[in-house]
């Protein structure tokens, strides 16, 4: 009863169209996105990342010897940049995986931190290693943070990540302590992009096996055209696998509902392996049609049998669908590794800075 | 369309895509239209300023949730300065029980409002909430239990 009332109450809460329009206008008139404007900044970042990747590739696999080597090479390539980074070399180890904070560089209200992850016992860390959303950055100041993989050395089985932290106010972050922790990561990722899916669309029928679900996610270029204010959607009943475009993802239903083509993709490993994908249609002339909207829903949320579904909906009349071929792109991970890796270190400004 | 225009158009589409989610979460915490409006704009301005990179839409959504909650925390830290609330700042919901629940949620400790919203409205599991908010699963469970207890007492029944 509480859940139903809470949902229905919140469905009535929406930003006014003028608030949304004003926000968009504000963005357009006063703020240019960093990624568009700050090309020199990213060129510098790219240079630093490329340099570090070079360092890792050339460095010896013995960790103790690797860190000084990074700095030696940094000085060879660019003494100015190398001087900006402060060595940190704080490390921890769990489950045969070593995490190390190699170096940090503070400038303006931003901290750039390089962290390495190395598998000491196997090959769980590879060139596709992804910290997923499992990392946490605890700091004593209000800020935003991002983390991305910038390099991999196959010889020492070490992946390097760059963390960027931007302070939001006028707080001086120098001298602050920062804790970076990782609980899990995924690796051995595979992808199949732009591949035909083995389903004959001409045989797709109107479906009466439908249900109304509460969507936990929705997206699509024409989402607003087809959805109401609530998160209730009519979708196909999940069935047995019709086909599996890639191991870990199954098409569990396909059919027409109210004149629109619905295709349902299911995975039992979305939470741990981030398996996902999407479909599109290609006509006889090679023209692509994207889905109009998609909705996500979950069955058995807190059980061991949890299944995550995403249903893709195309507004293509049934008598025309035989002219199209179904294509898709699919992404899965092969390995999920858990552990407790946590390093606390101070953010210090280089004396040379 | 040039590169810069494309970037701005992409951000505008992100605003429209996540407008409802961000606004509802902001309102769930501050329970005031005008404050939710302020938080809404602040969240997307931070999105533009920081231009973070995401590995998936779920990642983007989690980032927006974290920032919305952080912005609401800033609101609470300065809320003591406010001593008036405009009369038309509240929603009038369609059903009497919804208005009653709204009143009860205003009395619920602010720190519990976000877990209630993420669990009961956004449909996240306890472990997912822990990851999004960067807090332990056990902390989420405790907050959820305490929130339920407070709500049960105020609603005079099980929830």
JSON list of C-alpha atoms in Angstrom, two decimals, chain A residues 129-283:
[
{"chain": "A", "resi": 129, "resn": "UNK", "atom": "CA", "xyz": [39.20, -4.10, -17.08]},
{"chain": "A", "resi": 130, "resn": "UNK", "atom": "CA", "xyz": [36.40, -1.84, -15.92]},
{"chain": "A", "resi": 131, "resn": "UNK", "atom": "CA", "xyz": [35.89, -0.62, -12.38]},
{"chain": "A", "resi": 132, "resn": "UNK", "atom": "CA", "xyz": [32.21, -0.49, -13.26]},
{"chain": "A", "resi": 133, "resn": "UNK", "atom": "CA", "xyz": [30.47, 1.68, -10.65]},
{"chain": "A", "resi": 134, "resn": "UNK", "atom": "CA", "xyz": [32.19, -0.09, -7.79]},
{"chain": "A", "resi": 135, "resn": "UNK", "atom": "CA", "xyz": [34.81, 2.49, -6.93]},
{"chain": "A", "resi": 136, "resn": "UNK", "atom": "CA", "xyz": [34.32, 5.05, -4.17]},
{"chain": "A", "resi": 137, "resn": "UNK", "atom": "CA", "xyz": [36.22, 8.23, -3.60]},
{"chain": "A", "resi": 138, "resn": "UNK", "atom": "CA", "xyz": [35.87, 9.65, -0.11]},
{"chain": "A", "resi": 139, "resn": "UNK", "atom": "CA", "xyz": [37.08, 13.18, 0.35]},
{"chain": "A", "resi": 140, "resn": "UNK", "atom": "CA", "xyz": [36.47, 15.91, 2.86]},
{"chain": "A", "resi": 141, "resn": "UNK", "atom": "CA", "xyz": [35.31, 18.43, 0.29]},
{"chain": "A", "resi": 142, "resn": "UNK", "atom": "CA", "xyz": [32.30, 18.71, -2.01]},
{"chain": "A", "resi": 143, "resn": "UNK", "atom": "CA", "xyz": [33.32, 17.59, -5.47]},
{"chain": "A", "resi": 144, "resn": "UNK", "atom": "CA", "xyz": [32.66, 15.46, -8.49]},
{"chain": "A", "resi": 145, "resn": "UNK", "atom": "CA", "xyz": [34.91, 12.66, -9.63]},
{"chain": "A", "resi": 146, "resn": "UNK", "atom": "CA", "xyz": [35.40, 10.44, -12.64]},
{"chain": "A", "resi": 147, "resn": "UNK", "atom": "CA", "xyz": [37.62, 7.42, -13.22]},
{"chain": "A", "resi": 148, "resn": "UNK", "atom": "CA", "xyz": [38.70, 5.99, -16.56]},
{"chain": "A", "resi": 149, "resn": "UNK", "atom": "CA", "xyz": [41.14, 3.35, -17.77]},
{"chain": "A", "resi": 150, "resn": "UNK", "atom": "CA", "xyz": [44.02, 4.92, -19.67]},
{"chain": "A", "resi": 151, "resn": "UNK", "atom": "CA", "xyz": [46.41, 2.05, -20.25]},
{"chain": "A", "resi": 152, "resn": "UNK", "atom": "CA", "xyz": [47.28, -1.63, -19.86]},
{"chain": "A", "resi": 153, "resn": "UNK", "atom": "CA", "xyz": [50.58, -3.48, -19.72]},
{"chain": "A", "resi": 154, "resn": "UNK", "atom": "CA", "xyz": [50.11, -7.16, -20.64]},
{"chain": "A", "resi": 155, "resn": "UNK", "atom": "CA", "xyz": [53.53, -8.20, -19.36]},
{"chain": "A", "resi": 156, "resn": "UNK", "atom": "CA", "xyz": [52.98, -7.09, -15.78]},
{"chain": "A", "resi": 157, "resn": "UNK", "atom": "CA", "xyz": [49.17, -7.52, -16.08]},
{"chain": "A", "resi": 158, "resn": "UNK", "atom": "CA", "xyz": [48.67, -3.98, -14.90]},
{"chain": "A", "resi": 159, "resn": "UNK", "atom": "CA", "xyz": [45.84, -1.65, -15.81]},
{"chain": "A", "resi": 160, "resn": "UNK", "atom": "CA", "xyz": [46.22, 2.07, -15.19]},
{"chain": "A", "resi": 161, "resn": "UNK", "atom": "CA", "xyz": [43.34, 4.37, -14.30]},
{"chain": "A", "resi": 162, "resn": "UNK", "atom": "CA", "xyz": [43.14, 8.14, -14.19]},
{"chain": "A", "resi": 163, "resn": "UNK", "atom": "CA", "xyz": [40.92, 9.73, -11.56]},
{"chain": "A", "resi": 164, "resn": "UNK", "atom": "CA", "xyz": [39.88, 13.33, -12.02]},
{"chain": "A", "resi": 165, "resn": "UNK", "atom": "CA", "xyz": [38.39, 15.13, -9.03]},
{"chain": "A", "resi": 166, "resn": "UNK", "atom": "CA", "xyz": [37.02, 18.63, -9.30]},
{"chain": "A", "resi": 167, "resn": "UNK", "atom": "CA", "xyz": [36.19, 20.61, -6.19]},
{"chain": "A", "resi": 168, "resn": "UNK", "atom": "CA", "xyz": [32.88, 22.48, -6.44]},
{"chain": "A", "resi": 169, "resn": "UNK", "atom": "CA", "xyz": [33.42, 25.48, -4.20]},
{"chain": "A", "resi": 170, "resn": "UNK", "atom": "CA", "xyz": [36.40, 27.54, -3.13]},
{"chain": "A", "resi": 171, "resn": "UNK", "atom": "CA", "xyz": [37.82, 24.96, -0.75]},
{"chain": "A", "resi": 172, "resn": "UNK", "atom": "CA", "xyz": [41.59, 24.51, -0.93]},
{"chain": "A", "resi": 173, "resn": "UNK", "atom": "CA", "xyz": [41.97, 20.77, -1.49]},
{"chain": "A", "resi": 174, "resn": "UNK", "atom": "CA", "xyz": [45.72, 20.74, -0.96]},
{"chain": "A", "resi": 175, "resn": "UNK", "atom": "CA", "xyz": [46.52, 18.83, 2.21]},
{"chain": "A", "resi": 176, "resn": "UNK", "atom": "CA", "xyz": [43.16, 17.03, 2.19]},
{"chain": "A", "resi": 177, "resn": "UNK", "atom": "CA", "xyz": [43.15, 13.30, 2.64]},
{"chain": "A", "resi": 178, "resn": "UNK", "atom": "CA", "xyz": [41.53, 11.15, 0.03]},
{"chain": "A", "resi": 179, "resn": "UNK", "atom": "CA", "xyz": [40.44, 7.52, 0.22]},
{"chain": "A", "resi": 180, "resn": "UNK", "atom": "CA", "xyz": [40.03, 5.54, -2.97]},
{"chain": "A", "resi": 181, "resn": "UNK", "atom": "CA", "xyz": [38.39, 2.14, -2.66]},
{"chain": "A", "resi": 182, "resn": "UNK", "atom": "CA", "xyz": [37.30, -0.55, -5.08]},
{"chain": "A", "resi": 183, "resn": "UNK", "atom": "CA", "xyz": [34.97, -3.43, -4.21]},
{"chain": "A", "resi": 184, "resn": "UNK", "atom": "CA", "xyz": [34.79, -5.24, -7.53]},
{"chain": "A", "resi": 185, "resn": "UNK", "atom": "CA", "xyz": [35.70, -5.00, -11.18]},
{"chain": "A", "resi": 186, "resn": "UNK", "atom": "CA", "xyz": [34.78, -6.68, -14.42]},
{"chain": "A", "resi": 187, "resn": "UNK", "atom": "CA", "xyz": [37.16, -7.82, -17.13]},
{"chain": "A", "resi": 188, "resn": "UNK", "atom": "CA", "xyz": [37.45, -10.04, -20.19]},
{"chain": "A", "resi": 189, "resn": "UNK", "atom": "CA", "xyz": [34.77, -7.98, -21.86]},
{"chain": "A", "resi": 190, "resn": "UNK", "atom": "CA", "xyz": [33.56, -8.97, -25.30]},
{"chain": "A", "resi": 191, "resn": "UNK", "atom": "CA", "xyz": [31.42, -7.10, -27.74]},
{"chain": "A", "resi": 192, "resn": "UNK", "atom": "CA", "xyz": [29.58, -7.83, -30.95]},
{"chain": "A", "resi": 193, "resn": "UNK", "atom": "CA", "xyz": [28.73, -4.64, -32.73]},
{"chain": "A", "resi": 194, "resn": "UNK", "atom": "CA", "xyz": [26.45, -4.09, -35.69]},
{"chain": "A", "resi": 195, "resn": "UNK", "atom": "CA", "xyz": [25.69, -7.77, -36.27]},
{"chain": "A", "resi": 196, "resn": "UNK", "atom": "CA", "xyz": [22.52, -9.24, -37.82]},
{"chain": "A", "resi": 197, "resn": "UNK", "atom": "CA", "xyz": [20.24, -11.05, -35.35]},
{"chain": "A", "resi": 198, "resn": "UNK", "atom": "CA", "xyz": [18.87, -14.42, -36.42]},
{"chain": "A", "resi": 199, "resn": "UNK", "atom": "CA", "xyz": [15.15, -13.57, -36.30]},
{"chain": "A", "resi": 200, "resn": "UNK", "atom": "CA", "xyz": [12.83, -13.46, -39.32]},
{"chain": "A", "resi": 201, "resn": "UNK", "atom": "CA", "xyz": [10.82, -10.29, -38.75]},
{"chain": "A", "resi": 202, "resn": "UNK", "atom": "CA", "xyz": [8.25, -11.23, -41.43]},
{"chain": "A", "resi": 203, "resn": "UNK", "atom": "CA", "xyz": [6.99, -13.94, -39.07]},
{"chain": "A", "resi": 204, "resn": "UNK", "atom": "CA", "xyz": [6.45, -11.69, -36.06]},
{"chain": "A", "resi": 205, "resn": "UNK", "atom": "CA", "xyz": [2.82, -11.72, -34.91]},
{"chain": "A", "resi": 206, "resn": "UNK", "atom": "CA", "xyz": [0.55, -9.57, -32.78]},
{"chain": "A", "resi": 207, "resn": "UNK", "atom": "CA", "xyz": [1.06, -10.60, -29.16]},
{"chain": "A", "resi": 208, "resn": "UNK", "atom": "CA", "xyz": [-1.61, -11.00, -26.54]},
{"chain": "A", "resi": 209, "resn": "UNK", "atom": "CA", "xyz": [0.82, -12.29, -23.90]},
{"chain": "A", "resi": 210, "resn": "UNK", "atom": "CA", "xyz": [1.49, -8.93, -22.33]},
{"chain": "A", "resi": 211, "resn": "UNK", "atom": "CA", "xyz": [1.81, -7.43, -18.88]},
{"chain": "A", "resi": 212, "resn": "UNK", "atom": "CA", "xyz": [1.96, -3.98, -17.34]},
{"chain": "A", "resi": 213, "resn": "UNK", "atom": "CA", "xyz": [5.25, -3.34, -15.59]},
{"chain": "A", "resi": 214, "resn": "UNK", "atom": "CA", "xyz": [6.77, -0.54, -13.61]},
{"chain": "A", "resi": 215, "resn": "UNK", "atom": "CA", "xyz": [9.81, 0.67, -15.57]},
{"chain": "A", "resi": 216, "resn": "UNK", "atom": "CA", "xyz": [13.04, 1.22, -13.66]},
{"chain": "A", "resi": 217, "resn": "UNK", "atom": "CA", "xyz": [14.57, 2.87, -16.69]},
{"chain": "A", "resi": 218, "resn": "UNK", "atom": "CA", "xyz": [13.45, 4.31, -19.99]},
{"chain": "A", "resi": 219, "resn": "UNK", "atom": "CA", "xyz": [15.15, 5.96, -22.93]},
{"chain": "A", "resi": 220, "resn": "UNK", "atom": "CA", "xyz": [14.89, 6.59, -26.64]},
{"chain": "A", "resi": 221, "resn": "UNK", "atom": "CA", "xyz": [14.78, 9.31, -29.22]},
{"chain": "A", "resi": 222, "resn": "UNK", "atom": "CA", "xyz": [10.98, 9.44, -29.23]},
{"chain": "A", "resi": 223, "resn": "UNK", "atom": "CA", "xyz": [10.36, 8.53, -25.61]},
{"chain": "A", "resi": 224, "resn": "UNK", "atom": "CA", "xyz": [8.22, 11.57, -24.84]},
{"chain": "A", "resi": 225, "resn": "UNK", "atom": "CA", "xyz": [5.96, 10.85, -27.82]},
{"chain": "A", "resi": 226, "resn": "UNK", "atom": "CA", "xyz": [4.95, 7.42, -26.58]},
{"chain": "A", "resi": 227, "resn": "UNK", "atom": "CA", "xyz": [4.98, 7.60, -22.81]},
{"chain": "A", "resi": 228, "resn": "UNK", "atom": "CA", "xyz": [2.71, 9.08, -20.20]},
{"chain": "A", "resi": 229, "resn": "UNK", "atom": "CA", "xyz": [3.65, 10.76, -16.93]},
{"chain": "A", "resi": 230, "resn": "UNK", "atom": "CA", "xyz": [3.70, 7.44, -15.09]},
{"chain": "A", "resi": 231, "resn": "UNK", "atom": "CA", "xyz": [6.30, 4.72, -15.34]},
{"chain": "A", "resi": 232, "resn": "UNK", "atom": "CA", "xyz": [3.76, 2.01, -16.19]},
{"chain": "A", "resi": 233, "resn": "UNK", "atom": "CA", "xyz": [4.30, 0.35, -19.55]},
{"chain": "A", "resi": 234, "resn": "UNK", "atom": "CA", "xyz": [2.73, -2.58, -21.39]},
{"chain": "A", "resi": 235, "resn": "UNK", "atom": "CA", "xyz": [5.43, -5.08, -22.36]},
{"chain": "A", "resi": 236, "resn": "UNK", "atom": "CA", "xyz": [5.67, -8.66, -23.60]},
{"chain": "A", "resi": 237, "resn": "UNK", "atom": "CA", "xyz": [5.59, -11.52, -21.13]},
{"chain": "A", "resi": 238, "resn": "UNK", "atom": "CA", "xyz": [9.14, -12.90, -20.84]},
{"chain": "A", "resi": 239, "resn": "UNK", "atom": "CA", "xyz": [9.46, -16.38, -22.35]},
{"chain": "A", "resi": 240, "resn": "UNK", "atom": "CA", "xyz": [12.19, -18.90, -23.11]},
{"chain": "A", "resi": 241, "resn": "UNK", "atom": "CA", "xyz": [15.21, -17.79, -25.12]},
{"chain": "A", "resi": 242, "resn": "UNK", "atom": "CA", "xyz": [14.37, -17.28, -28.80]},
{"chain": "A", "resi": 243, "resn": "UNK", "atom": "CA", "xyz": [17.98, -16.62, -29.67]},
{"chain": "A", "resi": 244, "resn": "UNK", "atom": "CA", "xyz": [21.17, -15.50, -27.93]},
{"chain": "A", "resi": 245, "resn": "UNK", "atom": "CA", "xyz": [23.09, -12.94, -30.01]},
{"chain": "A", "resi": 246, "resn": "UNK", "atom": "CA", "xyz": [25.98, -13.26, -27.53]},
{"chain": "A", "resi": 247, "resn": "UNK", "atom": "CA", "xyz": [26.49, -15.51, -24.53]},
{"chain": "A", "resi": 248, "resn": "UNK", "atom": "CA", "xyz": [24.80, -13.84, -21.56]},
{"chain": "A", "resi": 249, "resn": "UNK", "atom": "CA", "xyz": [22.11, -11.98, -23.47]},
{"chain": "A", "resi": 250, "resn": "UNK", "atom": "CA", "xyz": [18.90, -13.61, -24.71]},
{"chain": "A", "resi": 251, "resn": "UNK", "atom": "CA", "xyz": [15.97, -12.44, -26.79]},
{"chain": "A", "resi": 252, "resn": "UNK", "atom": "CA", "xyz": [13.08, -13.69, -24.65]},
{"chain": "A", "resi": 253, "resn": "UNK", "atom": "CA", "xyz": [10.08, -12.29, -26.55]},
{"chain": "A", "resi": 254, "resn": "UNK", "atom": "CA", "xyz": [9.18, -10.50, -29.76]},
{"chain": "A", "resi": 255, "resn": "UNK", "atom": "CA", "xyz": [5.78, -9.38, -30.98]},
{"chain": "A", "resi": 256, "resn": "UNK", "atom": "CA", "xyz": [3.45, -6.54, -31.87]},
{"chain": "A", "resi": 257, "resn": "UNK", "atom": "CA", "xyz": [1.55, -4.62, -29.21]},
{"chain": "A", "resi": 258, "resn": "UNK", "atom": "CA", "xyz": [-0.86, -1.94, -30.40]},
{"chain": "A", "resi": 259, "resn": "UNK", "atom": "CA", "xyz": [0.81, -1.68, -33.78]},
{"chain": "A", "resi": 260, "resn": "UNK", "atom": "CA", "xyz": [4.35, -1.37, -32.46]},
{"chain": "A", "resi": 261, "resn": "UNK", "atom": "CA", "xyz": [7.13, -3.94, -32.63]},
{"chain": "A", "resi": 262, "resn": "UNK", "atom": "CA", "xyz": [8.48, -4.98, -29.21]},
{"chain": "A", "resi": 263, "resn": "UNK", "atom": "CA", "xyz": [11.75, -6.90, -28.83]},
{"chain": "A", "resi": 264, "resn": "UNK", "atom": "CA", "xyz": [12.77, -8.05, -25.36]},
{"chain": "A", "resi": 265, "resn": "UNK", "atom": "CA", "xyz": [16.40, -8.61, -24.30]},
{"chain": "A", "resi": 266, "resn": "UNK", "atom": "CA", "xyz": [17.14, -10.40, -21.01]},
{"chain": "A", "resi": 267, "resn": "UNK", "atom": "CA", "xyz": [20.19, -10.93, -18.84]},
{"chain": "A", "resi": 268, "resn": "UNK", "atom": "CA", "xyz": [20.69, -12.49, -15.44]},
{"chain": "A", "resi": 269, "resn": "UNK", "atom": "CA", "xyz": [24.08, -10.84, -15.01]},
{"chain": "A", "resi": 270, "resn": "UNK", "atom": "CA", "xyz": [23.42, -7.15, -15.47]},
{"chain": "A", "resi": 271, "resn": "UNK", "atom": "CA", "xyz": [24.37, -6.24, -11.93]},
{"chain": "A", "resi": 272, "resn": "UNK", "atom": "CA", "xyz": [27.62, -8.18, -11.79]},
{"chain": "A", "resi": 273, "resn": "UNK", "atom": "CA", "xyz": [28.77, -8.21, -15.41]},
{"chain": "A", "resi": 274, "resn": "UNK", "atom": "CA", "xyz": [27.02, -5.16, -16.90]},
{"chain": "A", "resi": 275, "resn": "UNK", "atom": "CA", "xyz": [25.78, -7.22, -19.85]},
{"chain": "A", "resi": 276, "resn": "UNK", "atom": "CA", "xyz": [23.77, -5.04, -22.19]},
{"chain": "A", "resi": 277, "resn": "UNK", "atom": "CA", "xyz": [22.90, -4.40, -25.82]},
{"chain": "A", "resi": 278, "resn": "UNK", "atom": "CA", "xyz": [20.49, -2.72, -28.19]},
{"chain": "A", "resi": 279, "resn": "UNK", "atom": "CA", "xyz": [18.73, -3.34, -31.49]},
{"chain": "A", "resi": 280, "resn": "UNK", "atom": "CA", "xyz": [18.08, -1.41, -34.65]},
{"chain": "A", "resi": 281, "resn": "UNK", "atom": "CA", "xyz": [16.46, -2.15, -38.00]},
{"chain": "A", "resi": 282, "resn": "UNK", "atom": "CA", "xyz": [18.01, -1.98, -41.46]},
{"chain": "A", "resi": 283, "resn": "UNK", "atom": "CA", "xyz": [15.86, -1.72, -44.58]}
]
